[in-house]
PDB file of C-alpha atoms in Angstrom:
ATOM      1  CA  UNK A   1      80.913 100.912  78.212  1.00 28.00           C
ATOM      2  CA  UNK A   2      80.959  97.250  79.046  1.00 28.00           C
ATOM      3  CA  UNK A   3      78.658  96.281  81.846  1.00 32.00           C
ATOM      4  CA  UNK A   4      78.100  93.041  83.615  1.00 35.00           C
ATOM      5  CA  UNK A   5      74.979  91.870  85.270  1.00 36.00           C
ATOM      6  CA  UNK A   6      75.424  90.218  88.625  1.00 40.00           C
ATOM      7  CA  UNK A   7      73.339  89.379  91.624  1.00 41.00           C
ATOM      8  CA  UNK A   8      72.925  92.481  93.783  1.00 40.00           C
ATOM      9  CA  UNK A   9      75.050  92.655  96.907  1.00 41.00           C
ATOM     10  CA  UNK A  10      73.183  92.823 100.216  1.00 40.00           C
ATOM     11  CA  UNK A  11      71.803  96.316 100.787  1.00 41.00           C
ATOM     12  CA  UNK A  12      72.101  97.272  97.109  1.00 42.00           C
ATOM     13  CA  UNK A  13      69.849  96.739  94.151  1.00 40.00           C
ATOM     14  CA  UNK A  14      70.695  96.213  90.538  1.00 38.00           C
ATOM     15  CA  UNK A  15      68.819  98.529  88.200  1.00 37.00           C
ATOM     16  CA  UNK A  16      69.172  99.061  84.487  1.00 35.00           C
ATOM     17  CA  UNK A  17      68.707 102.774  83.788  1.00 37.00           C
ATOM     18  CA  UNK A  18      65.988 102.454  81.128  1.00 37.00           C
ATOM     19  CA  UNK A  19      64.186 105.673  81.966  1.00 35.00           C
ATOM     20  CA  UNK A  20      62.082 104.237  84.752  1.00 36.00           C
ATOM     21  CA  UNK A  21      64.492 105.658  87.336  1.00 40.00           C
ATOM     22  CA  UNK A  22      65.231 108.920  85.514  1.00 40.00           C
ATOM     23  CA  UNK A  23      67.661 109.545  82.688  1.00 43.00           C
ATOM     24  CA  UNK A  24      71.340 109.583  83.405  1.00 50.00           C
ATOM     25  CA  UNK A  25      74.226 109.959  80.979  1.00 52.00           C
ATOM     26  CA  UNK A  26      75.894 107.031  82.738  1.00 66.00           C
ATOM     27  CA  UNK A  27      73.224 104.516  81.721  1.00 63.00           C
ATOM     28  CA  UNK A  28      73.707 100.783  81.923  1.00 71.00           C
ATOM     29  CA  UNK A  29      73.531  97.882  84.326  1.00 89.00           C
ATOM     30  CA  UNK A  30      75.050  98.773  87.698  1.00 94.00           C
ATOM     31  CA  UNK A  31      74.456  98.530  91.411  1.00 96.00           C
ATOM     32  CA  UNK A  32      72.750 101.700  92.642  1.00 96.00           C
ATOM     33  CA  UNK A  33      73.763 103.574  95.785  1.00 97.00           C
ATOM     34  CA  UNK A  34      71.412 106.457  96.625  1.00 97.00           C
ATOM     35  CA  UNK A  35      72.855 108.933  99.153  1.00 97.00           C
ATOM     36  CA  UNK A  36      70.499 111.910  99.518  1.00 97.00           C
ATOM     37  CA  UNK A  37      71.493 114.466 102.128  1.00 97.00           C
ATOM     38  CA  UNK A  38      74.851 112.917 103.028  1.00 97.00           C
ATOM     39  CA  UNK A  39      77.945 115.094 102.913  1.00 96.00           C
ATOM     40  CA  UNK A  40      81.685 114.501 103.079  1.00 94.00           C
ATOM     41  CA  UNK A  41      83.034 112.014 104.019  1.00 97.00           C
ATOM     42  CA  UNK A  42      79.917 109.797 103.954  1.00 98.00           C
ATOM     43  CA  UNK A  43      79.528 109.325 100.154  1.00 98.00           C
ATOM     44  CA  UNK A  44      83.092 107.997  99.928  1.00 98.00           C
ATOM     45  CA  UNK A  45      82.705 105.773 102.995  1.00 98.00           C
ATOM     46  CA  UNK A  46      79.390 104.343 101.755  1.00 98.00           C
ATOM     47  CA  UNK A  47      80.862 103.770  98.272  1.00 98.00           C
ATOM     48  CA  UNK A  48      83.884 102.008  99.777  1.00 98.00           C
ATOM     49  CA  UNK A  49      81.621  99.692 101.772  1.00 98.00           C
ATOM     50  CA  UNK A  50      79.376  98.983  98.758  1.00 98.00           C
ATOM     51  CA  UNK A  51      82.341  98.271  96.441  1.00 98.00           C
ATOM     52  CA  UNK A  52      83.754  95.802  98.966  1.00 97.00           C
ATOM     53  CA  UNK A  53      80.575  93.694  98.583  1.00 96.00           C
ATOM     54  CA  UNK A  54      80.805  93.561  94.775  1.00 97.00           C
ATOM     55  CA  UNK A  55      82.752  91.162  92.567  1.00 96.00           C
ATOM     56  CA  UNK A  56      85.769  92.403  90.586  1.00 96.00           C
ATOM     57  CA  UNK A  57      84.782  94.507  87.581  1.00 95.00           C
ATOM     58  CA  UNK A  58      81.220  95.135  88.817  1.00 96.00           C
ATOM     59  CA  UNK A  59      79.821  98.635  88.403  1.00 97.00           C
ATOM     60  CA  UNK A  60      78.557 100.907  91.184  1.00 98.00           C
ATOM     61  CA  UNK A  61      76.552 104.025  90.350  1.00 97.00           C
ATOM     62  CA  UNK A  62      76.670 106.483  93.264  1.00 98.00           C
ATOM     63  CA  UNK A  63      73.914 109.121  93.430  1.00 97.00           C
ATOM     64  CA  UNK A  64      74.729 111.940  95.881  1.00 98.00           C
ATOM     65  CA  UNK A  65      73.256 115.360  96.553  1.00 98.00           C
ATOM     66  CA  UNK A  66      76.662 116.593  97.771  1.00 98.00           C
ATOM     67  CA  UNK A  67      78.483 118.497  94.988  1.00 97.00           C
ATOM     68  CA  UNK A  68      81.839 117.662  96.588  1.00 97.00           C
ATOM     69  CA  UNK A  69      81.168 113.950  96.066  1.00 98.00           C
ATOM     70  CA  UNK A  70      82.363 114.233  92.438  1.00 98.00           C
ATOM     71  CA  UNK A  71      85.985 115.194  93.212  1.00 98.00           C
ATOM     72  CA  UNK A  72      85.972 113.100  96.398  1.00 98.00           C
ATOM     73  CA  UNK A  73      84.874 109.915  94.589  1.00 98.00           C
ATOM     74  CA  UNK A  74      87.284 110.608  91.725  1.00 98.00           C
ATOM     75  CA  UNK A  75      90.188 110.875  94.185  1.00 98.00           C
ATOM     76  CA  UNK A  76      88.969 107.794  96.068  1.00 98.00           C
ATOM     77  CA  UNK A  77      88.872 105.686  92.888  1.00 98.00           C
ATOM     78  CA  UNK A  78      92.334 106.828  91.804  1.00 97.00           C
ATOM     79  CA  UNK A  79      93.881 106.190  95.232  1.00 98.00           C
ATOM     80  CA  UNK A  80      92.321 102.733  95.728  1.00 98.00           C
ATOM     81  CA  UNK A  81      92.713 101.228  92.255  1.00 98.00           C
ATOM     82  CA  UNK A  82      89.030 101.316  91.313  1.00 98.00           C
ATOM     83  CA  UNK A  83      88.220 102.727  87.872  1.00 97.00           C
ATOM     84  CA  UNK A  84      86.126 105.873  87.540  1.00 97.00           C
ATOM     85  CA  UNK A  85      84.024 105.317  84.410  1.00 96.00           C
ATOM     86  CA  UNK A  86      82.409 108.749  84.433  1.00 96.00           C
ATOM     87  CA  UNK A  87      80.589 111.453  86.333  1.00 97.00           C
ATOM     88  CA  UNK A  88      77.585 113.597  85.543  1.00 97.00           C
ATOM     89  CA  UNK A  89      74.804 115.629  87.103  1.00 97.00           C
ATOM     90  CA  UNK A  90      71.112 114.812  86.861  1.00 95.00           C
ATOM     91  CA  UNK A  91      67.743 116.140  88.005  1.00 95.00           C
ATOM     92  CA  UNK A  92      65.600 113.415  89.543  1.00 92.00           C
ATOM     93  CA  UNK A  93      62.801 113.252  92.094  1.00 90.00           C
ATOM     94  CA  UNK A  94      62.978 117.027  92.537  1.00 94.00           C
ATOM     95  CA  UNK A  95      66.654 116.913  93.558  1.00 96.00           C
ATOM     96  CA  UNK A  96      69.913 117.788  91.859  1.00 97.00           C
ATOM     97  CA  UNK A  97      72.127 114.674  91.863  1.00 97.00           C
ATOM     98  CA  UNK A  98      75.845 114.228  91.339  1.00 98.00           C
ATOM     99  CA  UNK A  99      76.388 110.804  89.794  1.00 97.00           C
ATOM    100  CA  UNK A 100      79.593 108.766  89.673  1.00 98.00           C
ATOM    101  CA  UNK A 101      80.003 105.398  87.957  1.00 97.00           C
ATOM    102  CA  UNK A 102      82.829 103.309  89.401  1.00 98.00           C
ATOM    103  CA  UNK A 103      84.119  99.865  88.345  1.00 97.00           C
ATOM    104  CA  UNK A 104      85.401  97.732  91.195  1.00 97.00           C
ATOM    105  CA  UNK A 105      89.087  96.944  90.906  1.00 97.00           C
ATOM    106  CA  UNK A 106      90.267  93.504  89.836  1.00 93.00           C
ATOM    107  CA  UNK A 107      91.569  91.393  92.713  1.00 85.00           C
TER     108      UNK A 107
END
């Protein structure tokens, strides 16, 4: 997994998953988008908006409590030319999270 460090886009924060924010199989430098309690279609819409603010090739890690966000974000990435790096599930802050790592498409 190649990651790039960039200045965080407005409304997002760049966090390296070093254990301080909970372990995730999709570790590495990425913009973080936390979406607790949001259900379809909001995770996809929020991810679309966040990706639009990022430079080409930047990584966005989407944390959602909606189990349907995994197939929804996979379909979204495929249909829009973004690259789905991986998906996993994680327990963090007393919640079960569905995590997707997406690379913004090249312009």
